[in-house]
Amino acid sequence: MLIDADRLHIAIQKNGRLSDTSRELLKDAGLRLQNGRNALTARVDNFPADIMFVRDDDIPTFVADGVCEFGIVGGNVLEEFRLASAEPAVEVVAPLGTARCSLKLAAPESFDWQGPQSLAGQRIATSYPRITERWLADQGIAATVVKMNGAVELAPRLRIAPFICDLVSTGATLEANGLRAVADVFDSEAVLIRTTREIGVTRSALGEALLSRIQGVLTTKDAKYILLNARSESLPAITRILPGAEAPTIIPLHGRPGHFAVHAVCQESVFWETLEQLKAAGASAILVLPIEKMML
Ligand code: ATP
Ligand code: MG
């Protein structure tokens, strides 16, 4: 595909842990993808953009080279890329809150772990050698890092290295391989990245439009619209309880002096406990509505 100067190019993972949430985010931002699952690219038919489906490891390179203006990738892959390049021409424009995981150092279950100094002179297998090396340097420990491209948890059994530094979300894989996490090396989540290269006015404007939609999607994810009634003396307590609401609208109720309707956009989750607290503070007729779209 030739790079069109008047279309955006967005790199997302073809198959893997980031694929579904990446597609969903683009869909929620109103982008309708034309091709099916197995295509390498998809044209968006209602926004000037093309989607490229690639290995997650290639996403930072594509964005830094300007082949794609945007990409969605794990913070861990981005960090490893940044540490490897002299001038990584990428910036994070939005943390996405998905694909959360941590890069952890793990030792054999039976190992007598005394802290990072236990690693001195040892071998550590990992797919993230640069992040691991930086962490070791921060700890002031000299150890040998062995790069593996996958199945890192097998390294101790294969006698490649007794220690590993690998991504963990639940810890089940470690446990199944007789390992236990002993230190947190890097916390990660999926991030939306943008090229810092010059992309011209048309694509810059398209990029701003896309970003504004995505930020809208991210802020509405937990946001709710709350409506309630209250007497004037309850208003200060009620506005304090409303989660993440700035400047609620307060409207007098017709024919009921001293009574008001409060309308507010709450940016944080609204739980049953919140409603109970609002009721206890004097609110009545409380309605919580989902917000479909929001542009700030
Ligand atoms: P690709 O074929 O695209 O190279 P991959 O096998 O390298 O895929 P996945 O396993 O799909 O990558 O993981 C993609 C990203 O999902 C990781 O880089 C990480 O940011 C995130 N992630 C979340 N939880 C985990 C986990 N438990 N293990 C590994 N990655 C996780
Ligand atoms: Mg990969």
mmCIF file with all atom_site columns, C-alpha atoms in Angstrom, residues 117-290:
data_model
loop_
_atom_site.group_PDB
_atom_site.id
_atom_site.type_symbol
_atom_site.label_atom_id
_atom_site.label_alt_id
_atom_site.label_comp_id
_atom_site.label_asym_id
_atom_site.label_entity_id
_atom_site.label_seq_id
_atom_site.pdbx_PDB_ins_code
_atom_site.Cartn_x
_atom_site.Cartn_y
_atom_site.Cartn_z
_atom_site.occupancy
_atom_site.B_iso_or_equiv
_atom_site.pdbx_formal_charge
_atom_site.auth_seq_id
_atom_site.auth_comp_id
_atom_site.auth_asym_id
_atom_site.auth_atom_id
_atom_site.pdbx_PDB_model_num
ATOM 1   C CA . GLN A 1 117 ? 21.813  -9.048  45.138 1.00 0.00 ? 117 GLN A CA 1
ATOM 2   C CA . SER A 1 118 ? 20.907  -12.744 44.676 1.00 0.00 ? 118 SER A CA 1
ATOM 3   C CA . LEU A 1 119 ? 21.216  -12.080 40.926 1.00 0.00 ? 119 LEU A CA 1
ATOM 4   C CA . ALA A 1 120 ? 24.863  -10.998 41.003 1.00 0.00 ? 120 ALA A CA 1
ATOM 5   C CA . GLY A 1 121 ? 26.837  -12.991 38.414 1.00 0.00 ? 121 GLY A CA 1
ATOM 6   C CA . GLN A 1 122 ? 23.720  -14.998 37.436 1.00 0.00 ? 122 GLN A CA 1
ATOM 7   C CA . ARG A 1 123 ? 21.983  -15.498 34.082 1.00 0.00 ? 123 ARG A CA 1
ATOM 8   C CA . ILE A 1 124 ? 18.528  -14.107 33.363 1.00 0.00 ? 124 ILE A CA 1
ATOM 9   C CA . ALA A 1 125 ? 16.468  -15.076 30.295 1.00 0.00 ? 125 ALA A CA 1
ATOM 10  C CA . THR A 1 126 ? 14.039  -12.518 28.860 1.00 0.00 ? 126 THR A CA 1
ATOM 11  C CA . SER A 1 127 ? 12.399  -11.145 25.706 1.00 0.00 ? 127 SER A CA 1
ATOM 12  C CA . TYR A 1 128 ? 13.039  -7.645  27.064 1.00 0.00 ? 128 TYR A CA 1
ATOM 13  C CA . PRO A 1 129 ? 16.834  -7.462  27.458 1.00 0.00 ? 129 PRO A CA 1
ATOM 14  C CA . ARG A 1 130 ? 17.083  -3.662  27.509 1.00 0.00 ? 130 ARG A CA 1
ATOM 15  C CA . ILE A 1 131 ? 14.418  -3.111  30.153 1.00 0.00 ? 131 ILE A CA 1
ATOM 16  C CA . THR A 1 132 ? 15.976  -5.905  32.215 1.00 0.00 ? 132 THR A CA 1
ATOM 17  C CA . GLU A 1 133 ? 19.491  -4.473  31.824 1.00 0.00 ? 133 GLU A CA 1
ATOM 18  C CA . ARG A 1 134 ? 18.301  -1.018  32.848 1.00 0.00 ? 134 ARG A CA 1
ATOM 19  C CA . TRP A 1 135 ? 16.655  -2.460  35.943 1.00 0.00 ? 135 TRP A CA 1
ATOM 20  C CA . LEU A 1 136 ? 19.815  -4.373  36.847 1.00 0.00 ? 136 LEU A CA 1
ATOM 21  C CA . ALA A 1 137 ? 21.873  -1.203  36.404 1.00 0.00 ? 137 ALA A CA 1
ATOM 22  C CA . ASP A 1 138 ? 19.425  0.704   38.641 1.00 0.00 ? 138 ASP A CA 1
ATOM 23  C CA . GLN A 1 139 ? 19.915  -1.996  41.279 1.00 0.00 ? 139 GLN A CA 1
ATOM 24  C CA . GLY A 1 140 ? 23.687  -1.857  40.823 1.00 0.00 ? 140 GLY A CA 1
ATOM 25  C CA . ILE A 1 141 ? 23.833  -5.558  39.953 1.00 0.00 ? 141 ILE A CA 1
ATOM 26  C CA . ALA A 1 142 ? 26.034  -7.139  37.290 1.00 0.00 ? 142 ALA A CA 1
ATOM 27  C CA . ALA A 1 143 ? 24.353  -10.172 35.695 1.00 0.00 ? 143 ALA A CA 1
ATOM 28  C CA . THR A 1 144 ? 24.161  -11.751 32.238 1.00 0.00 ? 144 THR A CA 1
ATOM 29  C CA . VAL A 1 145 ? 20.955  -11.163 30.264 1.00 0.00 ? 145 VAL A CA 1
ATOM 30  C CA . VAL A 1 146 ? 20.085  -13.824 27.683 1.00 0.00 ? 146 VAL A CA 1
ATOM 31  C CA . LYS A 1 147 ? 17.586  -12.808 25.005 1.00 0.00 ? 147 LYS A CA 1
ATOM 32  C CA . MET A 1 148 ? 14.839  -15.298 24.108 1.00 0.00 ? 148 MET A CA 1
ATOM 33  C CA . ASN A 1 149 ? 12.025  -14.546 21.675 1.00 0.00 ? 149 ASN A CA 1
ATOM 34  C CA . GLY A 1 150 ? 9.388   -16.689 23.342 1.00 0.00 ? 150 GLY A CA 1
ATOM 35  C CA . ALA A 1 151 ? 8.732   -19.507 25.836 1.00 0.00 ? 151 ALA A CA 1
ATOM 36  C CA . VAL A 1 152 ? 10.967  -17.693 28.325 1.00 0.00 ? 152 VAL A CA 1
ATOM 37  C CA . GLU A 1 153 ? 9.446   -19.624 31.222 1.00 0.00 ? 153 GLU A CA 1
ATOM 38  C CA . LEU A 1 154 ? 11.116  -22.770 29.877 1.00 0.00 ? 154 LEU A CA 1
ATOM 39  C CA . ALA A 1 155 ? 14.624  -21.287 30.273 1.00 0.00 ? 155 ALA A CA 1
ATOM 40  C CA . PRO A 1 156 ? 15.282  -22.731 33.758 1.00 0.00 ? 156 PRO A CA 1
ATOM 41  C CA . ARG A 1 157 ? 14.204  -26.243 32.724 1.00 0.00 ? 157 ARG A CA 1
ATOM 42  C CA . LEU A 1 158 ? 16.288  -26.034 29.554 1.00 0.00 ? 158 LEU A CA 1
ATOM 43  C CA . ARG A 1 159 ? 19.193  -24.829 31.717 1.00 0.00 ? 159 ARG A CA 1
ATOM 44  C CA . ILE A 1 160 ? 19.522  -21.656 29.655 1.00 0.00 ? 160 ILE A CA 1
ATOM 45  C CA . ALA A 1 161 ? 19.238  -19.502 32.755 1.00 0.00 ? 161 ALA A CA 1
ATOM 46  C CA . PRO A 1 162 ? 17.982  -20.094 36.308 1.00 0.00 ? 162 PRO A CA 1
ATOM 47  C CA . PHE A 1 163 ? 16.143  -16.743 36.383 1.00 0.00 ? 163 PHE A CA 1
ATOM 48  C CA . ILE A 1 164 ? 13.698  -15.178 33.977 1.00 0.00 ? 164 ILE A CA 1
ATOM 49  C CA . CYS A 1 165 ? 12.239  -11.727 33.467 1.00 0.00 ? 165 CYS A CA 1
ATOM 50  C CA . ASP A 1 166 ? 8.852   -12.136 31.816 1.00 0.00 ? 166 ASP A CA 1
ATOM 51  C CA . LEU A 1 167 ? 5.377   -10.656 31.454 1.00 0.00 ? 167 LEU A CA 1
ATOM 52  C CA . VAL A 1 168 ? 2.943   -11.739 34.110 1.00 0.00 ? 168 VAL A CA 1
ATOM 53  C CA . SER A 1 169 ? -0.712  -10.948 34.519 1.00 0.00 ? 169 SER A CA 1
ATOM 54  C CA . THR A 1 170 ? -2.022  -13.665 36.837 1.00 0.00 ? 170 THR A CA 1
ATOM 55  C CA . GLY A 1 171 ? 1.152   -15.602 37.684 1.00 0.00 ? 171 GLY A CA 1
ATOM 56  C CA . ALA A 1 172 ? -0.403  -18.937 36.636 1.00 0.00 ? 172 ALA A CA 1
ATOM 57  C CA . THR A 1 173 ? 2.206   -19.611 33.915 1.00 0.00 ? 173 THR A CA 1
ATOM 58  C CA . LEU A 1 174 ? 5.045   -18.987 36.361 1.00 0.00 ? 174 LEU A CA 1
ATOM 59  C CA . GLU A 1 175 ? 3.519   -21.315 38.914 1.00 0.00 ? 175 GLU A CA 1
ATOM 60  C CA . ALA A 1 176 ? 2.962   -24.039 36.323 1.00 0.00 ? 176 ALA A CA 1
ATOM 61  C CA . ASN A 1 177 ? 6.698   -23.872 35.560 1.00 0.00 ? 177 ASN A CA 1
ATOM 62  C CA . GLY A 1 178 ? 7.883   -24.021 39.155 1.00 0.00 ? 178 GLY A CA 1
ATOM 63  C CA . LEU A 1 179 ? 8.766   -20.310 39.296 1.00 0.00 ? 179 LEU A CA 1
ATOM 64  C CA . ARG A 1 180 ? 7.730   -17.433 41.510 1.00 0.00 ? 180 ARG A CA 1
ATOM 65  C CA . ALA A 1 181 ? 7.849   -13.689 40.931 1.00 0.00 ? 181 ALA A CA 1
ATOM 66  C CA . VAL A 1 182 ? 10.386  -11.975 43.182 1.00 0.00 ? 182 VAL A CA 1
ATOM 67  C CA . ALA A 1 183 ? 10.593  -8.400  41.807 1.00 0.00 ? 183 ALA A CA 1
ATOM 68  C CA . ASP A 1 184 ? 8.575   -5.971  39.681 1.00 0.00 ? 184 ASP A CA 1
ATOM 69  C CA . VAL A 1 185 ? 10.631  -4.653  36.803 1.00 0.00 ? 185 VAL A CA 1
ATOM 70  C CA . PHE A 1 186 ? 8.155   -2.727  34.633 1.00 0.00 ? 186 PHE A CA 1
ATOM 71  C CA . ASP A 1 187 ? 4.379   -2.131  34.800 1.00 0.00 ? 187 ASP A CA 1
ATOM 72  C CA . SER A 1 188 ? 2.666   -1.985  31.440 1.00 0.00 ? 188 SER A CA 1
ATOM 73  C CA . GLU A 1 189 ? -0.624  -1.200  29.744 1.00 0.00 ? 189 GLU A CA 1
ATOM 74  C CA . ALA A 1 190 ? -1.609  -0.702  26.105 1.00 0.00 ? 190 ALA A CA 1
ATOM 75  C CA . VAL A 1 191 ? -0.849  2.777   24.771 1.00 0.00 ? 191 VAL A CA 1
ATOM 76  C CA . LEU A 1 192 ? -1.825  4.785   21.717 1.00 0.00 ? 192 LEU A CA 1
ATOM 77  C CA . ILE A 1 193 ? 1.329   6.110   20.071 1.00 0.00 ? 193 ILE A CA 1
ATOM 78  C CA . ARG A 1 194 ? 1.848   8.776   17.408 1.00 0.00 ? 194 ARG A CA 1
ATOM 79  C CA . THR A 1 195 ? 4.799   9.550   15.181 1.00 0.00 ? 195 THR A CA 1
ATOM 80  C CA . THR A 1 196 ? 6.716   12.730  16.010 1.00 0.00 ? 196 THR A CA 1
ATOM 81  C CA . ARG A 1 197 ? 7.768   13.062  12.371 1.00 0.00 ? 197 ARG A CA 1
ATOM 82  C CA . GLU A 1 198 ? 6.427   15.833  10.157 1.00 0.00 ? 198 GLU A CA 1
ATOM 83  C CA . ILE A 1 199 ? 3.252   14.483  8.534  1.00 0.00 ? 199 ILE A CA 1
ATOM 84  C CA . GLY A 1 200 ? 1.826   17.572  6.828  1.00 0.00 ? 200 GLY A CA 1
ATOM 85  C CA . VAL A 1 201 ? -1.296  19.596  7.558  1.00 0.00 ? 201 VAL A CA 1
ATOM 86  C CA . THR A 1 202 ? -3.911  17.180  6.251  1.00 0.00 ? 202 THR A CA 1
ATOM 87  C CA . ARG A 1 203 ? -2.753  14.173  8.227  1.00 0.00 ? 203 ARG A CA 1
ATOM 88  C CA . SER A 1 204 ? -2.054  16.333  11.305 1.00 0.00 ? 204 SER A CA 1
ATOM 89  C CA . ALA A 1 205 ? -5.640  17.565  11.244 1.00 0.00 ? 205 ALA A CA 1
ATOM 90  C CA . LEU A 1 206 ? -6.963  14.032  10.730 1.00 0.00 ? 206 LEU A CA 1
ATOM 91  C CA . GLY A 1 207 ? -4.765  12.885  13.609 1.00 0.00 ? 207 GLY A CA 1
ATOM 92  C CA . GLU A 1 208 ? -6.202  15.560  15.899 1.00 0.00 ? 208 GLU A CA 1
ATOM 93  C CA . ALA A 1 209 ? -9.738  14.521  14.933 1.00 0.00 ? 209 ALA A CA 1
ATOM 94  C CA . LEU A 1 210 ? -8.983  10.856  15.620 1.00 0.00 ? 210 LEU A CA 1
ATOM 95  C CA . LEU A 1 211 ? -7.298  11.645  18.921 1.00 0.00 ? 211 LEU A CA 1
ATOM 96  C CA . SER A 1 212 ? -10.209 13.786  20.047 1.00 0.00 ? 212 SER A CA 1
ATOM 97  C CA . ARG A 1 213 ? -12.624 10.922  19.296 1.00 0.00 ? 213 ARG A CA 1
ATOM 98  C CA . ILE A 1 214 ? -10.432 8.392   21.112 1.00 0.00 ? 214 ILE A CA 1
ATOM 99  C CA . GLN A 1 215 ? -10.118 10.654  24.131 1.00 0.00 ? 215 GLN A CA 1
ATOM 100 C CA . GLY A 1 216 ? -13.893 10.964  24.052 1.00 0.00 ? 216 GLY A CA 1
ATOM 101 C CA . VAL A 1 217 ? -14.231 7.167   24.058 1.00 0.00 ? 217 VAL A CA 1
ATOM 102 C CA . LEU A 1 218 ? -11.764 6.826   26.944 1.00 0.00 ? 218 LEU A CA 1
ATOM 103 C CA . THR A 1 219 ? -13.437 9.446   29.122 1.00 0.00 ? 219 THR A CA 1
ATOM 104 C CA . THR A 1 220 ? -16.925 8.054   28.533 1.00 0.00 ? 220 THR A CA 1
ATOM 105 C CA . LYS A 1 221 ? -15.879 4.503   29.387 1.00 0.00 ? 221 LYS A CA 1
ATOM 106 C CA . ASP A 1 222 ? -16.700 4.893   33.085 1.00 0.00 ? 222 ASP A CA 1
ATOM 107 C CA . ALA A 1 223 ? -18.592 8.177   32.829 1.00 0.00 ? 223 ALA A CA 1
ATOM 108 C CA . LYS A 1 224 ? -22.257 8.450   33.815 1.00 0.00 ? 224 LYS A CA 1
ATOM 109 C CA . TYR A 1 225 ? -24.822 11.203  33.722 1.00 0.00 ? 225 TYR A CA 1
ATOM 110 C CA . ILE A 1 226 ? -26.507 11.587  37.107 1.00 0.00 ? 226 ILE A CA 1
ATOM 111 C CA . LEU A 1 227 ? -29.783 13.372  37.758 1.00 0.00 ? 227 LEU A CA 1
ATOM 112 C CA . LEU A 1 228 ? -31.270 13.820  41.221 1.00 0.00 ? 228 LEU A CA 1
ATOM 113 C CA . ASN A 1 229 ? -33.479 16.091  43.259 1.00 0.00 ? 229 ASN A CA 1
ATOM 114 C CA . ALA A 1 230 ? -32.536 17.706  46.575 1.00 0.00 ? 230 ALA A CA 1
ATOM 115 C CA . ARG A 1 231 ? -33.337 20.543  48.935 1.00 0.00 ? 231 ARG A CA 1
ATOM 116 C CA . SER A 1 232 ? -30.991 23.514  48.877 1.00 0.00 ? 232 SER A CA 1
ATOM 117 C CA . GLU A 1 233 ? -29.431 22.702  52.278 1.00 0.00 ? 233 GLU A CA 1
ATOM 118 C CA . SER A 1 234 ? -28.356 19.235  51.019 1.00 0.00 ? 234 SER A CA 1
ATOM 119 C CA . LEU A 1 235 ? -26.609 20.551  47.886 1.00 0.00 ? 235 LEU A CA 1
ATOM 120 C CA . PRO A 1 236 ? -23.087 21.099  49.328 1.00 0.00 ? 236 PRO A CA 1
ATOM 121 C CA . ALA A 1 237 ? -22.926 17.555  50.772 1.00 0.00 ? 237 ALA A CA 1
ATOM 122 C CA . ILE A 1 238 ? -24.351 16.025  47.577 1.00 0.00 ? 238 ILE A CA 1
ATOM 123 C CA . THR A 1 239 ? -21.933 17.795  45.234 1.00 0.00 ? 239 THR A CA 1
ATOM 124 C CA . ARG A 1 240 ? -19.047 16.585  47.400 1.00 0.00 ? 240 ARG A CA 1
ATOM 125 C CA . ILE A 1 241 ? -20.152 12.964  46.989 1.00 0.00 ? 241 ILE A CA 1
ATOM 126 C CA . LEU A 1 242 ? -20.661 13.029  43.188 1.00 0.00 ? 242 LEU A CA 1
ATOM 127 C CA . PRO A 1 243 ? -17.623 11.097  41.866 1.00 0.00 ? 243 PRO A CA 1
ATOM 128 C CA . GLY A 1 244 ? -15.390 13.079  39.537 1.00 0.00 ? 244 GLY A CA 1
ATOM 129 C CA . ALA A 1 245 ? -18.044 15.650  38.667 1.00 0.00 ? 245 ALA A CA 1
ATOM 130 C CA . GLU A 1 246 ? -16.986 19.205  38.011 1.00 0.00 ? 246 GLU A CA 1
ATOM 131 C CA . ALA A 1 247 ? -19.510 22.031  38.311 1.00 0.00 ? 247 ALA A CA 1
ATOM 132 C CA . PRO A 1 248 ? -22.859 20.228  38.334 1.00 0.00 ? 248 PRO A CA 1
ATOM 133 C CA . THR A 1 249 ? -25.863 22.045  36.848 1.00 0.00 ? 249 THR A CA 1
ATOM 134 C CA . ILE A 1 250 ? -28.379 23.032  39.540 1.00 0.00 ? 250 ILE A CA 1
ATOM 135 C CA . ILE A 1 251 ? -31.893 23.933  38.375 1.00 0.00 ? 251 ILE A CA 1
ATOM 136 C CA . PRO A 1 252 ? -34.797 25.145  40.579 1.00 0.00 ? 252 PRO A CA 1
ATOM 137 C CA . LEU A 1 253 ? -37.816 22.821  40.510 1.00 0.00 ? 253 LEU A CA 1
ATOM 138 C CA . HIS A 1 254 ? -40.912 24.621  39.296 1.00 0.00 ? 254 HIS A CA 1
ATOM 139 C CA . GLY A 1 255 ? -43.553 25.083  42.010 1.00 0.00 ? 255 GLY A CA 1
ATOM 140 C CA . ARG A 1 256 ? -41.374 23.624  44.772 1.00 0.00 ? 256 ARG A CA 1
ATOM 141 C CA . PRO A 1 257 ? -39.429 26.442  46.425 1.00 0.00 ? 257 PRO A CA 1
ATOM 142 C CA . GLY A 1 258 ? -36.142 25.313  48.007 1.00 0.00 ? 258 GLY A CA 1
ATOM 143 C CA . HIS A 1 259 ? -36.031 22.165  45.838 1.00 0.00 ? 259 HIS A CA 1
ATOM 144 C CA . PHE A 1 260 ? -33.511 21.698  43.021 1.00 0.00 ? 260 PHE A CA 1
ATOM 145 C CA . ALA A 1 261 ? -32.595 19.242  40.292 1.00 0.00 ? 261 ALA A CA 1
ATOM 146 C CA . VAL A 1 262 ? -28.893 18.411  40.091 1.00 0.00 ? 262 VAL A CA 1
ATOM 147 C CA . HIS A 1 263 ? -27.427 17.213  36.770 1.00 0.00 ? 263 HIS A CA 1
ATOM 148 C CA . ALA A 1 264 ? -23.808 16.115  36.603 1.00 0.00 ? 264 ALA A CA 1
ATOM 149 C CA . VAL A 1 265 ? -21.394 14.179  34.409 1.00 0.00 ? 265 VAL A CA 1
ATOM 150 C CA . CYS A 1 266 ? -19.456 11.843  36.691 1.00 0.00 ? 266 CYS A CA 1
ATOM 151 C CA . GLN A 1 267 ? -16.086 10.811  35.249 1.00 0.00 ? 267 GLN A CA 1
ATOM 152 C CA . GLU A 1 268 ? -15.563 7.963   37.676 1.00 0.00 ? 268 GLU A CA 1
ATOM 153 C CA . SER A 1 269 ? -17.523 4.789   38.265 1.00 0.00 ? 269 SER A CA 1
ATOM 154 C CA . VAL A 1 270 ? -20.813 5.224   40.075 1.00 0.00 ? 270 VAL A CA 1
ATOM 155 C CA . PHE A 1 271 ? -21.451 2.352   42.473 1.00 0.00 ? 271 PHE A CA 1
ATOM 156 C CA . TRP A 1 272 ? -24.535 1.423   44.496 1.00 0.00 ? 272 TRP A CA 1
ATOM 157 C CA . GLU A 1 273 ? -22.635 2.705   47.555 1.00 0.00 ? 273 GLU A CA 1
ATOM 158 C CA . THR A 1 274 ? -22.403 6.125   45.902 1.00 0.00 ? 274 THR A CA 1
ATOM 159 C CA . LEU A 1 275 ? -26.181 6.178   45.387 1.00 0.00 ? 275 LEU A CA 1
ATOM 160 C CA . GLU A 1 276 ? -26.750 5.151   49.009 1.00 0.00 ? 276 GLU A CA 1
ATOM 161 C CA . GLN A 1 277 ? -24.481 7.972   50.185 1.00 0.00 ? 277 GLN A CA 1
ATOM 162 C CA . LEU A 1 278 ? -26.303 10.462  47.947 1.00 0.00 ? 278 LEU A CA 1
ATOM 163 C CA . LYS A 1 279 ? -29.642 9.305   49.339 1.00 0.00 ? 279 LYS A CA 1
ATOM 164 C CA . ALA A 1 280 ? -28.375 9.596   52.901 1.00 0.00 ? 280 ALA A CA 1
ATOM 165 C CA . ALA A 1 281 ? -27.211 13.140  52.120 1.00 0.00 ? 281 ALA A CA 1
ATOM 166 C CA . GLY A 1 282 ? -30.759 14.090  51.073 1.00 0.00 ? 282 GLY A CA 1
ATOM 167 C CA . ALA A 1 283 ? -30.966 13.216  47.373 1.00 0.00 ? 283 ALA A CA 1
ATOM 168 C CA . SER A 1 284 ? -34.121 11.678  45.919 1.00 0.00 ? 284 SER A CA 1
ATOM 169 C CA . ALA A 1 285 ? -35.268 10.469  42.488 1.00 0.00 ? 285 ALA A CA 1
ATOM 170 C CA . ILE A 1 286 ? -31.684 9.560   41.562 1.00 0.00 ? 286 ILE A CA 1
ATOM 171 C CA . LEU A 1 287 ? -31.149 8.522   37.943 1.00 0.00 ? 287 LEU A CA 1
ATOM 172 C CA . VAL A 1 288 ? -27.856 7.233   36.536 1.00 0.00 ? 288 VAL A CA 1
ATOM 173 C CA . LEU A 1 289 ? -27.626 7.209   32.745 1.00 0.00 ? 289 LEU A CA 1
ATOM 174 C CA . PRO A 1 290 ? -24.890 5.880   30.473 1.00 0.00 ? 290 PRO A CA 1
#
